[in-house]
Every structure is written in structure tokens, then in C-alpha cells.
Coordinates of C-alpha atoms and ligand atoms in Angstrom, one line a residue:
M1 CA -26.0 0.3 -2.4
T2 CA -22.6 0.6 0.3
F3 CA -19.5 0.4 -0.6
I4 CA -17.7 0.0 2.3
T5 CA -13.0 0.6 1.6
F6 CA -10.9 -0.1 4.2
E7 CA -7.1 0.8 3.9
G8 CA -3.9 1.0 5.8
V9 CA -0.1 1.1 6.1
E10 CA 1.2 -2.7 6.7
G11 CA 0.3 -4.0 10.2
S12 CA -1.8 -1.7 10.8
G13 CA -4.7 -4.6 11.8
K14 CA -6.9 -4.4 9.0
T15 CA -7.5 -7.8 8.1
T16 CA -8.7 -7.7 11.9
Q17 CA -11.2 -5.8 11.6
I18 CA -12.4 -6.4 8.7
R19 CA -13.3 -10.1 9.4
L20 CA -14.8 -8.6 13.1
L21 CA -17.2 -5.8 11.1
M22 CA -17.7 -9.0 8.4
A23 CA -19.2 -10.9 11.5
W24 CA -21.4 -8.5 12.9
L25 CA -22.8 -7.6 9.0
Q26 CA -23.6 -11.4 7.6
A27 CA -25.3 -11.6 11.5
Q28 CA -27.7 -9.0 10.2
H29 CA -27.4 -9.4 6.9
D30 CA -28.1 -11.9 4.0
R31 CA -26.4 -9.7 1.6
V32 CA -23.1 -9.3 2.1
L33 CA -19.8 -9.1 0.1
L34 CA -15.8 -9.8 1.5
T35 CA -13.5 -9.2 -1.0
R36 CA -9.6 -7.4 -1.6
E37 CA -7.4 -5.8 -4.3
P38 CA -5.6 -6.5 -5.9
G39 CA -8.0 -9.3 -6.8
G40 CA -11.2 -10.5 -5.9
T41 CA -11.7 -12.2 -9.5
H42 CA -10.0 -15.3 -10.7
I43 CA -8.2 -12.8 -13.6
G44 CA -7.5 -10.6 -11.2
E45 CA -5.7 -12.9 -8.6
Q46 CA -3.7 -13.8 -11.4
I47 CA -2.6 -10.4 -12.1
R48 CA -2.1 -9.9 -7.5
A49 CA 0.1 -12.6 -7.9
I50 CA 2.7 -10.8 -10.5
L51 CA 2.5 -7.9 -8.4
L52 CA 3.5 -9.3 -5.2
D53 CA 6.2 -11.9 -6.3
P54 CA 9.5 -11.1 -4.7
A55 CA 11.5 -11.5 -7.8
H56 CA 9.8 -9.2 -9.5
T57 CA 12.8 -6.8 -7.9
A58 CA 12.4 -5.1 -11.9
M59 CA 9.0 -4.1 -12.3
T60 CA 8.6 -0.6 -13.0
P61 CA 5.9 1.4 -11.2
E62 CA 4.2 2.0 -14.2
A63 CA 4.0 -1.3 -15.6
E64 CA 2.5 -1.3 -10.7
I65 CA 0.3 0.9 -11.9
L66 CA -1.5 -0.7 -15.5
L67 CA -1.4 -4.1 -13.3
F68 CA -3.0 -2.7 -10.5
S69 CA -5.8 -1.2 -12.9
A70 CA -6.7 -4.1 -14.9
A71 CA -7.0 -6.0 -11.7
R72 CA -9.2 -3.3 -10.8
A73 CA -11.7 -2.2 -14.3
Q74 CA -12.3 -6.5 -13.9
I75 CA -13.2 -7.2 -10.3
V76 CA -15.6 -3.5 -10.9
R77 CA -17.2 -4.5 -13.8
E78 CA -16.9 -9.1 -12.8
L79 CA -18.5 -8.3 -8.8
I80 CA -18.5 -4.8 -6.7
R81 CA -21.1 -3.4 -9.2
P82 CA -23.2 -6.5 -10.3
R83 CA -24.1 -6.8 -6.1
L84 CA -24.3 -2.9 -5.2
A85 CA -27.1 -2.6 -8.5
E86 CA -28.8 -6.3 -6.4
G87 CA -28.4 -3.7 -3.4
W88 CA -25.6 -5.8 -1.1
I89 CA -23.6 -4.6 0.9
V90 CA -19.2 -4.8 0.0
I91 CA -16.5 -5.0 1.1
C92 CA -13.3 -4.3 0.0
D93 CA -9.9 -4.8 2.0
R94 CA -7.7 -1.9 -0.6
F95 CA -8.7 0.0 -3.4
A96 CA -8.7 3.2 -4.8
D97 CA -6.5 5.1 -2.7
S98 CA -4.2 2.5 -2.1
T99 CA -3.7 2.9 -6.2
L100 CA -2.9 7.1 -4.8
A101 CA -1.3 6.5 -1.5
Y102 CA 1.8 4.2 -2.5
Q103 CA 2.8 4.8 -6.6
G104 CA 1.2 8.1 -6.2
Y105 CA 3.1 9.8 -2.7
G106 CA 5.1 6.1 -3.0
H107 CA 6.7 6.1 -5.8
G108 CA 6.7 10.2 -6.5
L109 CA 4.2 9.2 -9.5
P110 CA 2.0 12.8 -10.8
L111 CA -1.4 12.0 -9.4
E112 CA -3.2 13.3 -11.8
D113 CA -2.4 10.2 -14.5
L114 CA -3.6 8.1 -11.7
R115 CA -6.5 10.0 -10.8
R116 CA -7.3 9.3 -14.4
I117 CA -6.2 5.9 -15.6
T118 CA -8.2 5.2 -12.1
E119 CA -10.7 7.0 -13.0
F120 CA -10.9 4.6 -15.9
A121 CA -10.5 1.8 -15.0
T122 CA -13.6 2.2 -11.6
G123 CA -15.3 4.0 -14.3
G124 CA -16.3 6.5 -12.1
L125 CA -17.3 4.3 -8.8
K126 CA -16.2 5.7 -5.2
P127 CA -16.4 4.3 -1.9
D128 CA -18.8 5.6 0.1
L129 CA -17.3 4.9 3.0
T130 CA -13.2 4.0 3.8
V131 CA -11.7 3.2 6.9
Y132 CA -8.0 3.8 7.1
L133 CA -6.2 2.8 9.8
D134 CA -3.3 4.6 10.4
L135 CA -0.3 3.6 12.5
D136 CA 3.0 4.5 12.7
V137 CA 4.5 2.3 10.2
E138 CA 8.1 1.3 11.6
I139 CA 5.7 -0.7 14.3
G140 CA 4.0 -1.6 11.0
L141 CA 6.6 -3.3 9.5
R142 CA 7.7 -4.9 12.7
R143 CA 4.6 -6.6 13.3
K144 CA 4.7 -8.2 10.2
A145 CA 8.3 -8.2 9.8
G146 CA 9.9 -12.1 8.8
T147 CA 6.2 -13.5 8.3
E148 CA 4.3 -15.5 5.4
E149 CA 3.0 -11.5 4.7
W150 CA 6.3 -9.9 3.7
N151 CA 6.2 -9.5 0.4
R152 CA 7.1 -6.8 -3.1
M153 CA 5.8 -3.8 -1.2
E154 CA 6.7 -4.2 2.4
A155 CA 10.1 -5.0 0.8
Q156 CA 10.3 -0.8 0.1
T157 CA 12.3 0.9 2.2
L158 CA 10.8 2.2 5.4
A159 CA 11.3 6.2 3.6
F160 CA 8.4 5.1 0.6
H161 CA 5.8 4.1 3.8
Q162 CA 6.1 6.9 5.4
R163 CA 5.5 8.6 2.4
V164 CA 2.3 6.4 1.7
R165 CA 1.6 7.1 5.8
A166 CA 1.6 11.2 4.5
G167 CA -0.5 10.2 1.3
Y168 CA -3.0 8.7 3.4
L169 CA -3.6 11.0 6.1
A170 CA -3.7 14.2 3.0
L171 CA -6.4 11.6 0.5
A172 CA -8.3 11.4 4.3
R173 CA -8.2 14.9 5.3
A174 CA -9.2 16.1 2.0
E175 CA -12.6 14.7 2.2
P176 CA -13.1 13.9 5.2
H177 CA -17.0 12.9 4.8
R178 CA -15.7 9.6 3.0
W179 CA -13.2 9.3 5.8
L180 CA -13.2 7.0 9.1
V181 CA -9.8 7.6 10.3
L182 CA -8.6 6.2 12.8
D183 CA -5.3 5.5 15.8
A184 CA -4.5 1.5 15.3
T185 CA -2.4 1.6 18.3
Q186 CA -6.2 1.8 20.3
P187 CA -7.0 -1.7 20.9
I188 CA -9.2 -3.8 18.6
D189 CA -12.3 -3.9 19.9
V190 CA -12.3 0.5 20.6
I191 CA -10.7 0.3 17.3
Q192 CA -14.0 -1.3 15.8
A193 CA -16.5 -0.4 18.1
H194 CA -15.5 2.8 16.0
I195 CA -15.7 1.5 12.7
R196 CA -19.0 -0.3 13.7
A197 CA -20.8 3.0 15.3
R198 CA -19.8 4.9 11.6
V199 CA -21.0 1.8 9.1
R200 CA -24.2 2.5 11.2
E201 CA -24.8 5.6 11.3
F202 CA -24.4 5.0 7.3
L203 CA -26.2 2.1 6.8
H204 CA -29.2 3.5 9.1
G205 CA -28.8 6.6 7.1
A206 CA -28.0 9.3 10.0
Ligands
TYD301 P1 -0.9 -7.1 0.8 O1 -0.9 -8.6 1.1 O2 -2.7 -7.7 0.1 O3 -0.9 -6.2 1.0 P2 -1.7 -6.4 3.0 O4 -2.2 -7.1 4.5 O5 -1.7 -4.5 3.2 O6 -3.6 -4.9 2.5 O7 -0.8 -6.6 -0.6 C1 -1.0 -5.3 -0.7 C2 -0.3 -5.2 -1.2 O8 -0.2 -4.3 -2.5 C3 -0.5 -4.0 0.5 O9 1.4 -3.8 0.5 C4 -1.2 -2.5 -0.9 C5 0.1 -2.2 -2.6 N1 -1.0 -1.8 -3.2 C6 0.0 -1.0 -4.2 O10 0.6 -0.7 -4.0 N2 -1.5 0.2 -5.2 C7 -3.2 -0.4 -5.0 O11 -3.7 -0.2 -5.2 C8 -3.5 -1.6 -4.1 C9 -5.1 -2.5 -4.4 C10 -2.5 -2.8 -3.1

């Protein structure tokens, strides 16, 4: 069983890289699932709509973490764990590290509390590999600004996103064996080649 997550700051090209990796994996394996957080299940997608609604400016960081965690508790049990148990490769666009980076480093909620809540939500499930696409946040936000994808999280201040990025880098430094940190300013095919090389090693146990 292989559980791979993707993380990145806004506009890092995560979606493009996931799409390319999926095409490559599906050409070699029957059992590959792509899902995303928040969302991925019927219940989770409804929670996602509440979380990302630009009208919900009054949402407190505490409410936010519990909603993200509720969606996570659902997707882990309804989708991710059962598929992993059946031998699928599961790719998830964002997972628990997003909570530590955004709600923890970004909003300043205590990391210890977040780790406890996350542990409860995931039942201890951790990714085998986490690909992080690292990018200067001003470049990333400029790439996304004004597009339809602009949501409540992206409307945060620049300083918030800079803390998120620093948070990701700190998380990656703390667990270097799990993280693959890539410079997202590189050409798309170069980034994809790095990802495939690491995933190949992983799948073949090298
Ligand atoms: P989405 O449109 O999926 O953004 P992206 O394409 O960048 O993944 O929106 C998800 C947003 O939710 C994104 O800004 C990150 C944020 N988020 C958190 O703040 N905490 C979390 O635990 C998760 C999973 C996402």
C-alpha cells in the first residue's frame, strides 16, 4: 500500500503535477486513486463548500480546524484506508500537513493541539511520501489572483502565506525521509521527472 500526498502554497502548480503523475501511474497500475482535501467524499465536499466560501469571513480558526478535521476523519475511513487495504496507490491533493502549515504556522494555532486533533481525525494514518512544491508566495498568489479558483483561504494576507511556506519547509526539515521538496519555478517536465523518479524508487522498494 502506498499513500502519497501533495502539498504546496497557492499557485505552485500542484494540480498540473498531480495530473501528470496520475497519467503515468495509471499506465502501469490498475488501482490508483486520486482524491483531495478538503473533500473527496460526499460529506467532505459539503464541508469543503462551507470552508472555502468567501462569504464566511467570520469563521474562527478553531472552527476551521475542526471542519478540516471532520472532512479528514471521513475521507480516511470511507475512502483512503479501505483502498490502501486493497492494495491501491492513493494520491491525495493536500492532507494533514496542510493543517499544520495553514492553521498552525499560518494562523498560529498551537501545533501540539493540531497534532492531537489530526491524530484523532486520521486514526494515525500518515503518508508514505509527501511531495511539496515550494514557491515564493508572491509569485504563487499572482498566478492565481483573479481566477475563479480564488477562495477564502487565498484571500489571506501575504504575511499569512509566507508563514505557511516557512511552516512547510520546517515540517519537511523535521522529516526529510518522508518529504520530497521541489523548487516549483523549474520547468513542468523537470519537476515531474523528479517526482516520478522518487515514486518509482518508492514503488520498487529501492
Ligand atoms: P483548494 O482550492 O483545494 O486549493 P489548492 O488548489 O491550493 O489546493 O483549497 C484548499 C485550501 O484549503 C487551500 O488554501 C489550503 C487550505 N487548507 C487548509 O487551510 N487546511 C487544511 O487542512 C487543508 C486540507 C487545506
